[in-house]
Every structure is written in structure tokens, then in C-alpha cells.
Amino acid sequence: MLAAFTFNTVENLPVGLLKLISADLGVSVAAAGLLVTGYGLTVAVVSLPLAHVTRAVPRRYLLSALLGLLVVASWLPSLGVVSYGSLLGARVSTAVAQAVFWAVMGPVAVGLFPPDRRGRVIGLLSVGGSLATVLGVPAGTWLGGHDGWRTPFLVLGALGLVSLLLIAVLLPTSRPEQGYAAYGETPDARRFAAVIATTALSVTGVFAGFTYVAVFLEEVSGFAEGSVSTLLLVFGAAGIAGVSATGPLLDRFPRATLSVPVALQAVALLGLYAGAGSKVVVIVMLMLLGAVVGPVFMASQSQVLRVAPGRTEVALAANSAAFNVGVAAGSLLGGALLPVVDVRGTFLVGGLLTVGALAVFTCSPTPGLLTKPVPGCGDAAEGERST
């Protein structure tokens, strides 16, 4: 949980420090923004191949090495004179470590507990990652504003070191292919493909609109500039609540814990579009969106652990890559559509994409069951039985 919190905070911390970093390093704000964009693109590109390359490395050693890379790369900015190029290189190195970390973290943690606690373990790990948005990035931004942008990275490196020591000392040493969590519970290639598509479409839908949420709140809904940060904090707090509430349900309702949040995400995005003129509606829909975005990805990770057609870490890497591709595609799509549909219309597009994600998931076969056709899905599911 601590490592997940640290990685996610490191990933998004420059968002709150862009002006400080650009001024100190003598680069434009746009160039400083590449520290975030390049990070996400790196994770998207290297997740799957690196998960495949490292599939035979004992997880205790692999996680220790990844956290060691996180520590070194986080402490690099505190070593005095740092160029933009070296900082970008450190960010890419951390992104590589994070890509592998998110692929192997779930199977390792789940494998330490009985099979019936799979969902709860994934839920706890997701809480650690979600706290980065609500606590880590705001605290790092505040610390950077008071003591320089390098200090938050120094603190995050120390947190990474704590995680490294705990894992290096306490995690059992075992071969990665050992244990029930190394392979899917009910392997199903079609179901797996549907989950990956659901992840990509739903994330693209969210970021098509949410990338420009600050502009939406100020220019369309009429909120004061100073209240936007408070609304985003409420959004993040709702995310913690949503992840915490959904985690214990993943084992009991594996299908509904993904389909329901995706459906509610569509409601929230379309509600923001339809109710943009009402502050009350916007606040309610923003809280609803915050409460379901985290559970969508968490539940998709849990689904992947169940239906992975091969090794789970490779399957999870594919889901992580789909998530990061969705982030980039959503942002690019929203930006391209702004001149056509305005910022309000990006939420409509995002809602429709999320409806598409729900349709893909709903029409996919249920593992272990002889499924019947779903109305509107044709006969694609008829007669399908999982492996």
C-alpha cells in the first residue's frame, strides 16, 4: 500500500509543481508538462513487454530492485544542480519501475492470502494508490511551494526506502509461477479481451472530459476559480470512499462490481453535460464520478486476475497499458473536440464512450457459466463456456 501510494504520488506530483520546475530549470511550462505526459506514455509502452521479460524473476528480488530504482530516481533532484534532461531521464526510469510494479504487485499481495480474500486485498492496494490523489499530491504541492520543488521528491524517496526495506526483509522468496495467484482462476481469452476493452473505453471516456474539468467548472458552471481546488478535493475524497466500499464486495459480486461503476460513470458524465448549468447537479455528479472512477479500474484488475488466459502479471500489465492509453487518448480526443463541441460537449462524448464500455462488458460471456444471449448483443455469448 505504501509503495502504491508513493509511486502514484511521484507520477502526478509535477502537476502541482509545473511552474516551480519550469522557473528553476529554465524551461517552458509545456516542457515541464512532458514530465507527466512522458511518464504516462512510458508506462503504457513498456508495461507489457517488461512484464513478459521479468516473468521468471523471484518477486522479492524484483520488487526490491524496482523500489530501489524509485528511491534513486526520486532523490536525484535533491543532488544539487539538475538539468531538465536528467530530470526527464529520472522520470522515465521511475515510470519503467512503476510499469512493472503495477503488473506484479497484485499477484504477489493476493498470493499471500487465501483465495477468498482476493478482492479485499486488491481493494486495500487500491486505497493506497487512491490516497496519492487526495493526500500525496496536495501535500507534495504544499511542501514544494514552501520548501522548493525538490523537497517532496526527497520525502517520497524516503517512503520508497521504507517500502523497499519491508519487502526485502519480510516478503517470502518464491518462484513467480508458484501459487494460485500466478494464473487466472477461470481463464477465458474472450472475457479477458472484453475487460481490457472496457478499461480502455471507460478511461478514454473519463479523460475526454475530465482533463478539462477546471475550465468546465469555471466557464460553464460558473464556479469561482478559488473553489475549483476544493471541488477536486471532494472528487478525490469520494474516490477514497468508493474504493473502500467496493473492495470488500469484489469477491462476492465480481461482475456487478465492474458493471455497476461503469454504468454510474456514464450517468455522471452525461449528468455533468445535461446539468452543467446547475451548481448542485454538477457537485453531485462530480462526487458520483469520483466515487466510481477508482472502483472501475480496481474491479477490472480483479477481473483480470480471474480470467487471465496466461500469467496474471502479463495480463495485469496489459490492463495497466490499456488504462494509460485511455488517459492519453482521452486527453487528445477531448482537446481535438474542444473547437467542435466546446468543453461541455466533451463530457457528452465521454459519457457515450462509457456507454460503449458498458455494452462491451455486458455482452461478454460470464466465466464458468453457460451463458444466454444478452438483449441487444446478438448471439455472440450464446453457448459460450469458459475454459
PDB file of N, CA and C in Angstrom, residues 187-235:
ATOM      1  N   PRO A 187      -9.655 -19.079 -16.601  1.00  0.00           N
ATOM      2  CA  PRO A 187      -9.066 -18.475 -17.804  1.00  0.00           C
ATOM      3  C   PRO A 187     -10.060 -18.406 -18.954  1.00  0.00           C
ATOM      4  N   ASP A 188     -10.120 -17.247 -19.580  1.00  0.00           N
ATOM      5  CA  ASP A 188     -11.065 -17.049 -20.687  1.00  0.00           C
ATOM      6  C   ASP A 188     -10.547 -15.901 -21.545  1.00  0.00           C
ATOM      7  N   ALA A 189     -10.023 -16.207 -22.718  1.00  0.00           N
ATOM      8  CA  ALA A 189      -9.407 -15.194 -23.568  1.00  0.00           C
ATOM      9  C   ALA A 189     -10.412 -14.138 -24.021  1.00  0.00           C
ATOM     10  N   ARG A 190     -11.645 -14.551 -24.350  1.00  0.00           N
ATOM     11  CA  ARG A 190     -12.642 -13.580 -24.810  1.00  0.00           C
ATOM     12  C   ARG A 190     -13.060 -12.653 -23.684  1.00  0.00           C
ATOM     13  N   ARG A 191     -13.251 -13.215 -22.520  1.00  0.00           N
ATOM     14  CA  ARG A 191     -13.617 -12.400 -21.360  1.00  0.00           C
ATOM     15  C   ARG A 191     -12.500 -11.410 -21.025  1.00  0.00           C
ATOM     16  N   PHE A 192     -11.255 -11.895 -21.099  1.00  0.00           N
ATOM     17  CA  PHE A 192     -10.105 -11.031 -20.836  1.00  0.00           C
ATOM     18  C   PHE A 192     -10.062  -9.868 -21.820  1.00  0.00           C
ATOM     19  N   ALA A 193     -10.272 -10.161 -23.099  1.00  0.00           N
ATOM     20  CA  ALA A 193     -10.278  -9.105 -24.116  1.00  0.00           C
ATOM     21  C   ALA A 193     -11.376  -8.093 -23.851  1.00  0.00           C
ATOM     22  N   ALA A 194     -12.534  -8.566 -23.394  1.00  0.00           N
ATOM     23  CA  ALA A 194     -13.636  -7.655 -23.088  1.00  0.00           C
ATOM     24  C   ALA A 194     -13.289  -6.736 -21.921  1.00  0.00           C
ATOM     25  N   VAL A 195     -12.606  -7.266 -20.901  1.00  0.00           N
ATOM     26  CA  VAL A 195     -12.212  -6.444 -19.749  1.00  0.00           C
ATOM     27  C   VAL A 195     -11.204  -5.383 -20.174  1.00  0.00           C
ATOM     28  N   ILE A 196     -10.228  -5.766 -20.993  1.00  0.00           N
ATOM     29  CA  ILE A 196      -9.234  -4.806 -21.476  1.00  0.00           C
ATOM     30  C   ILE A 196      -9.915  -3.700 -22.277  1.00  0.00           C
ATOM     31  N   ALA A 197     -10.854  -4.073 -23.144  1.00  0.00           N
ATOM     32  CA  ALA A 197     -11.581  -3.080 -23.937  1.00  0.00           C
ATOM     33  C   ALA A 197     -12.417  -2.180 -23.036  1.00  0.00           C
ATOM     34  N   THR A 198     -13.021  -2.751 -22.006  1.00  0.00           N
ATOM     35  CA  THR A 198     -13.813  -1.957 -21.058  1.00  0.00           C
ATOM     36  C   THR A 198     -12.940  -0.928 -20.359  1.00  0.00           C
ATOM     37  N   THR A 199     -11.744  -1.362 -19.942  1.00  0.00           N
ATOM     38  CA  THR A 199     -10.805  -0.435 -19.303  1.00  0.00           C
ATOM     39  C   THR A 199     -10.450   0.710 -20.246  1.00  0.00           C
ATOM     40  N   ALA A 200     -10.042   0.380 -21.463  1.00  0.00           N
ATOM     41  CA  ALA A 200      -9.602   1.403 -22.415  1.00  0.00           C
ATOM     42  C   ALA A 200     -10.719   2.388 -22.747  1.00  0.00           C
ATOM     43  N   LEU A 201     -11.924   1.883 -23.012  1.00  0.00           N
ATOM     44  CA  LEU A 201     -13.037   2.755 -23.390  1.00  0.00           C
ATOM     45  C   LEU A 201     -13.494   3.621 -22.225  1.00  0.00           C
ATOM     46  N   SER A 202     -13.594   3.036 -21.037  1.00  0.00           N
ATOM     47  CA  SER A 202     -14.081   3.804 -19.887  1.00  0.00           C
ATOM     48  C   SER A 202     -13.093   4.896 -19.487  1.00  0.00           C
ATOM     49  N   VAL A 203     -11.796   4.577 -19.515  1.00  0.00           N
ATOM     50  CA  VAL A 203     -10.788   5.578 -19.150  1.00  0.00           C
ATOM     51  C   VAL A 203     -10.717   6.678 -20.209  1.00  0.00           C
ATOM     52  N   THR A 204     -10.795   6.295 -21.476  1.00  0.00           N
ATOM     53  CA  THR A 204     -10.838   7.306 -22.542  1.00  0.00           C
ATOM     54  C   THR A 204     -12.030   8.231 -22.340  1.00  0.00           C
ATOM     55  N   GLY A 205     -13.170   7.655 -21.982  1.00  0.00           N
ATOM     56  CA  GLY A 205     -14.368   8.455 -21.736  1.00  0.00           C
ATOM     57  C   GLY A 205     -14.197   9.440 -20.606  1.00  0.00           C
ATOM     58  N   VAL A 206     -13.609   8.983 -19.509  1.00  0.00           N
ATOM     59  CA  VAL A 206     -13.406   9.871 -18.360  1.00  0.00           C
ATOM     60  C   VAL A 206     -12.509  11.039 -18.737  1.00  0.00           C
ATOM     61  N   PHE A 207     -11.357  10.740 -19.336  1.00  0.00           N
ATOM     62  CA  PHE A 207     -10.370  11.787 -19.568  1.00  0.00           C
ATOM     63  C   PHE A 207     -10.691  12.666 -20.766  1.00  0.00           C
ATOM     64  N   ALA A 208     -11.617  12.240 -21.615  1.00  0.00           N
ATOM     65  CA  ALA A 208     -12.056  13.127 -22.685  1.00  0.00           C
ATOM     66  C   ALA A 208     -12.666  14.400 -22.106  1.00  0.00           C
ATOM     67  N   GLY A 209     -13.366  14.266 -20.989  1.00  0.00           N
ATOM     68  CA  GLY A 209     -13.967  15.427 -20.348  1.00  0.00           C
ATOM     69  C   GLY A 209     -13.201  15.922 -19.145  1.00  0.00           C
ATOM     70  N   PHE A 210     -12.754  14.986 -18.290  1.00  0.00           N
ATOM     71  CA  PHE A 210     -12.175  15.387 -17.004  1.00  0.00           C
ATOM     72  C   PHE A 210     -10.856  16.130 -17.157  1.00  0.00           C
ATOM     73  N   THR A 211     -10.145  15.905 -18.248  1.00  0.00           N
ATOM     74  CA  THR A 211      -8.912  16.654 -18.489  1.00  0.00           C
ATOM     75  C   THR A 211      -9.173  18.162 -18.444  1.00  0.00           C
ATOM     76  N   TYR A 212     -10.368  18.564 -18.826  1.00  0.00           N
ATOM     77  CA  TYR A 212     -10.697  19.994 -18.913  1.00  0.00           C
ATOM     78  C   TYR A 212     -11.743  20.387 -17.865  1.00  0.00           C
ATOM     79  N   VAL A 213     -11.748  19.645 -16.736  1.00  0.00           N
ATOM     80  CA  VAL A 213     -12.795  19.863 -15.740  1.00  0.00           C
ATOM     81  C   VAL A 213     -12.677  21.239 -15.097  1.00  0.00           C
ATOM     82  N   ALA A 214     -11.458  21.747 -14.911  1.00  0.00           N
ATOM     83  CA  ALA A 214     -11.301  23.068 -14.297  1.00  0.00           C
ATOM     84  C   ALA A 214     -11.937  24.147 -15.172  1.00  0.00           C
ATOM     85  N   VAL A 215     -11.698  24.050 -16.480  1.00  0.00           N
ATOM     86  CA  VAL A 215     -12.310  25.006 -17.403  1.00  0.00           C
ATOM     87  C   VAL A 215     -13.829  24.853 -17.383  1.00  0.00           C
ATOM     88  N   PHE A 216     -14.305  23.621 -17.356  1.00  0.00           N
ATOM     89  CA  PHE A 216     -15.744  23.338 -17.310  1.00  0.00           C
ATOM     90  C   PHE A 216     -16.380  23.963 -16.066  1.00  0.00           C
ATOM     91  N   LEU A 217     -15.752  23.774 -14.916  1.00  0.00           N
ATOM     92  CA  LEU A 217     -16.330  24.266 -13.665  1.00  0.00           C
ATOM     93  C   LEU A 217     -16.386  25.792 -13.638  1.00  0.00           C
ATOM     94  N   GLU A 218     -15.366  26.447 -14.178  1.00  0.00           N
ATOM     95  CA  GLU A 218     -15.305  27.908 -14.124  1.00  0.00           C
ATOM     96  C   GLU A 218     -16.153  28.552 -15.225  1.00  0.00           C
ATOM     97  N   GLU A 219     -15.957  28.118 -16.465  1.00  0.00           N
ATOM     98  CA  GLU A 219     -16.556  28.816 -17.599  1.00  0.00           C
ATOM     99  C   GLU A 219     -17.975  28.355 -17.918  1.00  0.00           C
ATOM    100  N   VAL A 220     -18.298  27.111 -17.632  1.00  0.00           N
ATOM    101  CA  VAL A 220     -19.618  26.584 -17.969  1.00  0.00           C
ATOM    102  C   VAL A 220     -20.550  26.612 -16.757  1.00  0.00           C
ATOM    103  N   SER A 221     -20.054  26.120 -15.614  1.00  0.00           N
ATOM    104  CA  SER A 221     -20.912  26.029 -14.429  1.00  0.00           C
ATOM    105  C   SER A 221     -20.840  27.258 -13.537  1.00  0.00           C
ATOM    106  N   GLY A 222     -19.886  28.143 -13.785  1.00  0.00           N
ATOM    107  CA  GLY A 222     -19.847  29.413 -13.068  1.00  0.00           C
ATOM    108  C   GLY A 222     -19.250  29.368 -11.685  1.00  0.00           C
ATOM    109  N   PHE A 223     -18.445  28.374 -11.364  1.00  0.00           N
ATOM    110  CA  PHE A 223     -17.794  28.329 -10.054  1.00  0.00           C
ATOM    111  C   PHE A 223     -16.623  29.305 -10.028  1.00  0.00           C
ATOM    112  N   ALA A 224     -16.362  29.863  -8.851  1.00  0.00           N
ATOM    113  CA  ALA A 224     -15.225  30.757  -8.691  1.00  0.00           C
ATOM    114  C   ALA A 224     -13.928  29.968  -8.810  1.00  0.00           C
ATOM    115  N   GLU A 225     -12.905  30.631  -9.300  1.00  0.00           N
ATOM    116  CA  GLU A 225     -11.628  29.959  -9.519  1.00  0.00           C
ATOM    117  C   GLU A 225     -11.099  29.329  -8.237  1.00  0.00           C
ATOM    118  N   GLY A 226     -11.280  30.013  -7.114  1.00  0.00           N
ATOM    119  CA  GLY A 226     -10.763  29.503  -5.851  1.00  0.00           C
ATOM    120  C   GLY A 226     -11.469  28.263  -5.344  1.00  0.00           C
ATOM    121  N   SER A 227     -12.668  27.998  -5.835  1.00  0.00           N
ATOM    122  CA  SER A 227     -13.426  26.838  -5.348  1.00  0.00           C
ATOM    123  C   SER A 227     -13.126  25.563  -6.131  1.00  0.00           C
ATOM    124  N   VAL A 228     -12.433  25.694  -7.242  1.00  0.00           N
ATOM    125  CA  VAL A 228     -12.161  24.514  -8.076  1.00  0.00           C
ATOM    126  C   VAL A 228     -11.305  23.499  -7.323  1.00  0.00           C
ATOM    127  N   SER A 229     -10.270  23.975  -6.616  1.00  0.00           N
ATOM    128  CA  SER A 229      -9.404  23.053  -5.878  1.00  0.00           C
ATOM    129  C   SER A 229     -10.191  22.317  -4.795  1.00  0.00           C
ATOM    130  N   THR A 230     -11.135  23.020  -4.172  1.00  0.00           N
ATOM    131  CA  THR A 230     -11.975  22.372  -3.158  1.00  0.00           C
ATOM    132  C   THR A 230     -12.852  21.298  -3.784  1.00  0.00           C
ATOM    133  N   LEU A 231     -13.416  21.587  -4.943  1.00  0.00           N
ATOM    134  CA  LEU A 231     -14.247  20.608  -5.626  1.00  0.00           C
ATOM    135  C   LEU A 231     -13.434  19.388  -6.055  1.00  0.00           C
ATOM    136  N   LEU A 232     -12.211  19.597  -6.482  1.00  0.00           N
ATOM    137  CA  LEU A 232     -11.364  18.469  -6.862  1.00  0.00           C
ATOM    138  C   LEU A 232     -10.967  17.645  -5.639  1.00  0.00           C
ATOM    139  N   LEU A 233     -10.814  18.311  -4.497  1.00  0.00           N
ATOM    140  CA  LEU A 233     -10.540  17.582  -3.260  1.00  0.00           C
ATOM    141  C   LEU A 233     -11.737  16.718  -2.878  1.00  0.00           C
ATOM    142  N   VAL A 234     -12.942  17.265  -3.052  1.00  0.00           N
ATOM    143  CA  VAL A 234     -14.159  16.489  -2.803  1.00  0.00           C
ATOM    144  C   VAL A 234     -14.235  15.304  -3.759  1.00  0.00           C
ATOM    145  N   PHE A 235     -13.863  15.541  -5.011  1.00  0.00           N
ATOM    146  CA  PHE A 235     -13.807  14.464  -6.005  1.00  0.00           C
ATOM    147  C   PHE A 235     -12.884  13.340  -5.531  1.00  0.00           C
TER     148      PHE A 235
END
